[in-house]
mmCIF file of C-alpha atoms in Angstrom:
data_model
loop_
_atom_site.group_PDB
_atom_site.id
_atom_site.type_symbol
_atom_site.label_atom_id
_atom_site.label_comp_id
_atom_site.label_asym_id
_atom_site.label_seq_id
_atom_site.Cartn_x
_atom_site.Cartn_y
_atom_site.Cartn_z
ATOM 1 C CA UNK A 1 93.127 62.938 146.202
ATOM 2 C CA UNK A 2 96.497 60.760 147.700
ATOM 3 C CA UNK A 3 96.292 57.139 146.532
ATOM 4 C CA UNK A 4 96.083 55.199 149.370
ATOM 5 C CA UNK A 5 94.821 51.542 149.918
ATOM 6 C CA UNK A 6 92.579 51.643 152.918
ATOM 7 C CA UNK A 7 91.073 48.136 152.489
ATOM 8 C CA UNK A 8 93.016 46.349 155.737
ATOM 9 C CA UNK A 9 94.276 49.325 158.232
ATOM 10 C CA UNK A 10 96.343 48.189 161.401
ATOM 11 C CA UNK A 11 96.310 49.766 164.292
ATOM 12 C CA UNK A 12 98.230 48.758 167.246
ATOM 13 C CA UNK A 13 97.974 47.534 170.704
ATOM 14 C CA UNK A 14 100.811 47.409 173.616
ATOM 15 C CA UNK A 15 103.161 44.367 173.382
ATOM 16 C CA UNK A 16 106.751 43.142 174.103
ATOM 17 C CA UNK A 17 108.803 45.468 171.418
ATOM 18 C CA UNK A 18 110.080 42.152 169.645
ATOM 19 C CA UNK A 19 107.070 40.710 169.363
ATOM 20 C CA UNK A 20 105.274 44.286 168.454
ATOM 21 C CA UNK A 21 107.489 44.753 165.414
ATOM 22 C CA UNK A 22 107.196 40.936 164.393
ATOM 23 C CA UNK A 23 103.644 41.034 164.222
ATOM 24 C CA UNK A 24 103.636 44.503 162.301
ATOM 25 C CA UNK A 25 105.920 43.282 159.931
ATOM 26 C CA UNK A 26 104.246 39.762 158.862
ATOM 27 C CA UNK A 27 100.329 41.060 158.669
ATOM 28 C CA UNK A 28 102.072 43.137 155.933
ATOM 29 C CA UNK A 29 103.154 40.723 154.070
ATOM 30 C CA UNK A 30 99.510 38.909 154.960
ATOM 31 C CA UNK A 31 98.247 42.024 153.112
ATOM 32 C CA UNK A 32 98.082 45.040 155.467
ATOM 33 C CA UNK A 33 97.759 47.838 153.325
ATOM 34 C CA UNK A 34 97.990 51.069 156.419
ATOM 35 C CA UNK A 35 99.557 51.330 159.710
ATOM 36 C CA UNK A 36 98.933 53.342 162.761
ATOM 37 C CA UNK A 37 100.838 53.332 166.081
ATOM 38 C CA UNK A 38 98.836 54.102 168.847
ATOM 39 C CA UNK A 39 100.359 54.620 172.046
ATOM 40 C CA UNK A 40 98.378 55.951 175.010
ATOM 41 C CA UNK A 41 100.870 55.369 177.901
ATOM 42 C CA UNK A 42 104.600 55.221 176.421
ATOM 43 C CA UNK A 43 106.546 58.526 176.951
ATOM 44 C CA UNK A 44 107.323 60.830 174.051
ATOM 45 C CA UNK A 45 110.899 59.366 173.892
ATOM 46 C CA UNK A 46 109.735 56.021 173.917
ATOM 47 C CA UNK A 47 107.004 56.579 171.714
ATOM 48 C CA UNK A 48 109.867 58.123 169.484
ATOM 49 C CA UNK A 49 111.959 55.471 169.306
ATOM 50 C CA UNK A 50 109.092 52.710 168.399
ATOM 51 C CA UNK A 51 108.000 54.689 165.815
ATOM 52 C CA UNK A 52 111.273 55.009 164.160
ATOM 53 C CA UNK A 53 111.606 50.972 164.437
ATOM 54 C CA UNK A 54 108.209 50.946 162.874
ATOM 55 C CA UNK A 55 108.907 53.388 160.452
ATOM 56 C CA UNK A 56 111.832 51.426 158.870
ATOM 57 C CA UNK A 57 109.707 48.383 157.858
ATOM 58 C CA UNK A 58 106.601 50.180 156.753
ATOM 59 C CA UNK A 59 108.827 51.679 154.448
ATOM 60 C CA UNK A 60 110.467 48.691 153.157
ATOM 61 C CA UNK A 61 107.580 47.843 152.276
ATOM 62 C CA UNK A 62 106.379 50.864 151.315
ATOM 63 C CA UNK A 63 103.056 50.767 153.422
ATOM 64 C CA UNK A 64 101.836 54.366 154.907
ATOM 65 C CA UNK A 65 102.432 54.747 158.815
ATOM 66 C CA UNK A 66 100.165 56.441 160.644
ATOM 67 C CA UNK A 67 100.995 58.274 164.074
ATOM 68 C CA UNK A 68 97.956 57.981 166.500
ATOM 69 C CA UNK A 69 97.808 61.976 168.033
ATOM 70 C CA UNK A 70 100.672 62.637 168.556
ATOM 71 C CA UNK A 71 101.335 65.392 165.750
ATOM 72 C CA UNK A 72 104.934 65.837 166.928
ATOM 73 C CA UNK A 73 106.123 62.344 166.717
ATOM 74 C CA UNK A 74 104.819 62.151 163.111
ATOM 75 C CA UNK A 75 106.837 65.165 162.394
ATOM 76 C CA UNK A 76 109.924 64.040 163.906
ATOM 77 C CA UNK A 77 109.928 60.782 162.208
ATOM 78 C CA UNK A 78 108.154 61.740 158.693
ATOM 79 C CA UNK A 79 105.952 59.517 158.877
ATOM 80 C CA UNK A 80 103.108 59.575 155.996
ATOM 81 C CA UNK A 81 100.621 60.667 158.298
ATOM 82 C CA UNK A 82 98.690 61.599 161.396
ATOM 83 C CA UNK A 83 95.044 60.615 162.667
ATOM 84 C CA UNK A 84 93.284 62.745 165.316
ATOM 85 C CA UNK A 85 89.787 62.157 167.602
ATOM 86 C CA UNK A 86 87.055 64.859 167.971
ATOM 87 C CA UNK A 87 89.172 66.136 171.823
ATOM 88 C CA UNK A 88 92.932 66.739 169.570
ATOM 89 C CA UNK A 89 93.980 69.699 167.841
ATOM 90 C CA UNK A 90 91.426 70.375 165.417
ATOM 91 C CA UNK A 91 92.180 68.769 161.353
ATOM 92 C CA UNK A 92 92.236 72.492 160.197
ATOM 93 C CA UNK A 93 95.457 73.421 162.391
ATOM 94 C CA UNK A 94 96.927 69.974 161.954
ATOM 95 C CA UNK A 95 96.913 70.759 158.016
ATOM 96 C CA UNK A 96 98.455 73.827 158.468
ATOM 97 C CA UNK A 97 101.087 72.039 160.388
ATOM 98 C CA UNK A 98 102.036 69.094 158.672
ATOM 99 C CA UNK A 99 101.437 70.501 155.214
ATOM 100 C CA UNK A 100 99.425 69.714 152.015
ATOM 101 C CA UNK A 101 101.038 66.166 151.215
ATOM 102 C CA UNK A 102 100.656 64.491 154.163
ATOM 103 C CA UNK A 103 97.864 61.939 155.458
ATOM 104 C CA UNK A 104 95.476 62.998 157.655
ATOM 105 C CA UNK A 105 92.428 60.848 159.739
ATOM 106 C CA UNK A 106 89.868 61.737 161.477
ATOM 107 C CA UNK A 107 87.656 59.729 163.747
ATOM 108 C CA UNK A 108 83.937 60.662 163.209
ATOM 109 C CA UNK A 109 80.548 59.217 164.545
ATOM 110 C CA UNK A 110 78.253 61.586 163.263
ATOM 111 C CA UNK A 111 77.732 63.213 159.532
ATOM 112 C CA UNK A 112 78.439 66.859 161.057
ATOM 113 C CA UNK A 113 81.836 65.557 162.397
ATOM 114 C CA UNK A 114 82.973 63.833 158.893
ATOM 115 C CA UNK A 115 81.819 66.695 156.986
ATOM 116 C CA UNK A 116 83.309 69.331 158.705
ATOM 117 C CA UNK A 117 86.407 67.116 158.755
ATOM 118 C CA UNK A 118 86.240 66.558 155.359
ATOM 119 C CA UNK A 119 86.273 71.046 155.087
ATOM 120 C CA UNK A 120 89.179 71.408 157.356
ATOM 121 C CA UNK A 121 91.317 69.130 155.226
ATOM 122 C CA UNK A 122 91.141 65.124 156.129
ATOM 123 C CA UNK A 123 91.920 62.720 154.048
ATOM 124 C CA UNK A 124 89.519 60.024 155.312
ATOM 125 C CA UNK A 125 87.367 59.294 158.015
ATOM 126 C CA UNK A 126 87.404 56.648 160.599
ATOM 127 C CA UNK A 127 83.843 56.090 161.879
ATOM 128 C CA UNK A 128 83.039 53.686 164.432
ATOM 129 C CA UNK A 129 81.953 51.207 166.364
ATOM 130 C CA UNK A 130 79.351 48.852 165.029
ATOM 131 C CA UNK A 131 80.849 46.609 167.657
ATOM 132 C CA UNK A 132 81.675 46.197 170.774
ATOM 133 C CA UNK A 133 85.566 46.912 171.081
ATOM 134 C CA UNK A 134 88.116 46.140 173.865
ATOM 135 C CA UNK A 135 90.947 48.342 172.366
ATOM 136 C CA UNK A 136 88.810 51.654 173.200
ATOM 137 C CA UNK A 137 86.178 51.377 175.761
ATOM 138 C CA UNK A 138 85.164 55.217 175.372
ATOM 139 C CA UNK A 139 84.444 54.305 171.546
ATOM 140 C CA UNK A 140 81.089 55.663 170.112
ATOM 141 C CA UNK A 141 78.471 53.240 168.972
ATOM 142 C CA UNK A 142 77.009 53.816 165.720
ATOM 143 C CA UNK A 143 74.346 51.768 163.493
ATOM 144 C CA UNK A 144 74.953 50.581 160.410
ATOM 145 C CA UNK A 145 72.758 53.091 158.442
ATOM 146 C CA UNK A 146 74.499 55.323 160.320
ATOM 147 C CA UNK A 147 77.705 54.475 158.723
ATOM 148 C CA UNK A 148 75.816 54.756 155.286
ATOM 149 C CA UNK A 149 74.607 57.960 155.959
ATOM 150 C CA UNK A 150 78.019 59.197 156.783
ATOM 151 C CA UNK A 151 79.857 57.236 154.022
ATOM 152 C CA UNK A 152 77.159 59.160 151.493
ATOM 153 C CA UNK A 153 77.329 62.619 152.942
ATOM 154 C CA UNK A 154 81.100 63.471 152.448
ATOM 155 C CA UNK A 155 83.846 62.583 149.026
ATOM 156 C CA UNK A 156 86.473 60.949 151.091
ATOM 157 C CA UNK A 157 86.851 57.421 151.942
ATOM 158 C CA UNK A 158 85.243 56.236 155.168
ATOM 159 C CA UNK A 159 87.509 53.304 156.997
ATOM 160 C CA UNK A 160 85.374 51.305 159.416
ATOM 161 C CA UNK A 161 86.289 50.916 163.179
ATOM 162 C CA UNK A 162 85.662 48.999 166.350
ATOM 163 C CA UNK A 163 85.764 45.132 166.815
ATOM 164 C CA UNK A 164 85.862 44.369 163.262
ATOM 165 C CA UNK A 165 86.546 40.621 163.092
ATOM 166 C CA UNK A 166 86.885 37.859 160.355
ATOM 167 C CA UNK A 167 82.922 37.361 161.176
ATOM 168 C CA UNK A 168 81.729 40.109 160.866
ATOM 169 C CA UNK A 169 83.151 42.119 157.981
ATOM 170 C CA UNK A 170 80.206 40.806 155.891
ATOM 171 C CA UNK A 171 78.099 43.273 158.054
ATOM 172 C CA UNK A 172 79.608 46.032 156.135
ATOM 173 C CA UNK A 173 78.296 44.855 152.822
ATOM 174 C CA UNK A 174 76.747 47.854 151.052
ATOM 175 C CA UNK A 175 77.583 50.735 153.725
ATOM 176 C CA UNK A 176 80.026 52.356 151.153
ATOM 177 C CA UNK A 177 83.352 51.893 153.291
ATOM 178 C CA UNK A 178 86.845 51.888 151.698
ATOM 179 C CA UNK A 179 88.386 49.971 154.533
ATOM 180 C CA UNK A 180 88.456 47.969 157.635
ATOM 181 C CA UNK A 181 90.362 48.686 160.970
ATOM 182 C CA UNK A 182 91.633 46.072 162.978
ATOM 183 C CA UNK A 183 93.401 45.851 166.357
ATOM 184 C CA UNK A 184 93.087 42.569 168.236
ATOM 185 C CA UNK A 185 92.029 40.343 165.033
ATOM 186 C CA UNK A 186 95.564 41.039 164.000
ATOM 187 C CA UNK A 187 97.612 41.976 166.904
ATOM 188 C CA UNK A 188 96.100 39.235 169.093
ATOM 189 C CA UNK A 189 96.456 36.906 166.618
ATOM 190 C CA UNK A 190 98.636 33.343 166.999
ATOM 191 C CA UNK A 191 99.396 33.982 162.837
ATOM 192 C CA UNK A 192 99.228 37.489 162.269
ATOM 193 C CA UNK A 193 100.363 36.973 158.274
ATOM 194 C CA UNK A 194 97.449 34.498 158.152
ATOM 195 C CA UNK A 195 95.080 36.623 159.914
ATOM 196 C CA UNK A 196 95.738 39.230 157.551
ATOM 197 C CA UNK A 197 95.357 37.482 154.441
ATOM 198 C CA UNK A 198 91.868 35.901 155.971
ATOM 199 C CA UNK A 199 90.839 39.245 156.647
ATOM 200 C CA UNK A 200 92.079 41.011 153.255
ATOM 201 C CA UNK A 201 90.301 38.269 151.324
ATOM 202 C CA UNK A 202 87.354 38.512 153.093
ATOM 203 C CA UNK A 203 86.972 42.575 152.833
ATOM 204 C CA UNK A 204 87.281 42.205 149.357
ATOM 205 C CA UNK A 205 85.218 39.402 148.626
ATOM 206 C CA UNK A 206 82.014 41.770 150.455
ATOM 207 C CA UNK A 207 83.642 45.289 149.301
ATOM 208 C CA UNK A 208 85.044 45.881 145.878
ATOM 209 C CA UNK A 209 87.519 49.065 146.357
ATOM 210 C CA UNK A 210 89.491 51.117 143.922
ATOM 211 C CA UNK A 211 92.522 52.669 145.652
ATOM 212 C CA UNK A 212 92.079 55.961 147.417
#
């Protein structure tokens, strides 16, 4: 199993490319431990060419980055990994694609889903939302026993998903999740460093985690 902190796991929103790479850049050194770029609307060359901004400060400071879909953008920039929905290419051919060493999510809402993505090769599960969420409107609900259900029927780390603010991590006391992921507490935020460190100190103050 890759070690991987999962604890606080970015993923982005559109904004001005200055200010995009600004905020990615000081909520990890507030503590974001995981990135992923996801980009519903940009072009594949544009897409491309974010990414490979992106991809030179995760890596200086050595944080995973995470391509949202788009299996061949991850290839073409190396990044660490890829995370796909239920509707993508299914995990199975994606790990026969990118190879054994890579990253790969997989967004889950049921215990059938994570388990059979946990067979076909996924590194972790995303499984969401407990909350209401503006970032993906089409977003699942789930309960929070549902979560613990899911978290206890598969070996791979389960990263939480969907609204997750500063108030309400303590919600996910006891569910058996590995991580958090944010979009608008972060990428929204006036102090995304700040945010970041708020949100990394509360997660771990509910959720003790060994790395993943």
């Amino acid at each position: 199993m890759k070690s991987i902190d999962y604890s606080l796991y970015l993923v982005t929103n559109n904004k001005d490319e200055k200010e995009f790479l600004n905020i990615i850049e000081e909520s990890i050194k507030g503590g974001v431990s995981l990135v992923q770029i996801r980009e519903k609307s940009s072009s594949t060359k544009d897409f491309y060419e974010l990414s490979l901004k992106v991809k030179a400060i995760t890596s200086k400071y050595n944080v995973p980055l995470i391509i949202n879909d788009r299996l061949d953008v991850a290839l073409a920039i190396n990044a660490e990994g890829v995370h796909v929905g239920q509707d993508d290419m299914p995990c199975s051919k994606v790990r026969q694609i990118i190879g054994p060493d890579k990253i790969i999510g997989v967004s889950a809402s049921t215990i059938e889903e994570a388990q059979k993505a946990e067979k076909d090769g996924a590194d972790y599960i995303g499984s969401g939302a407990l909350f209401n969420t503006s970032s993906k409107d089409d977003a699942p609900k789930i309960t929070k026993n549902d979560l613990k259900n899911i978290t206890k029927s598969i070996s791979i780390p389960v990263v939480a998903i969907g609204g997750i603010t500063l108030d309400n991590i303590k919600e996910f006391k006891d569910t058996g999740i590995k991580g958090i992921s944010v979009v608008s507490a972060i990428m929204n935020s006036d102090n995304p460093k700040l945010s970041a460190i708020e949100l990394k100190n509360e997660f771990n103050k509910i959720i003790k985690v060994d790395f993943y």
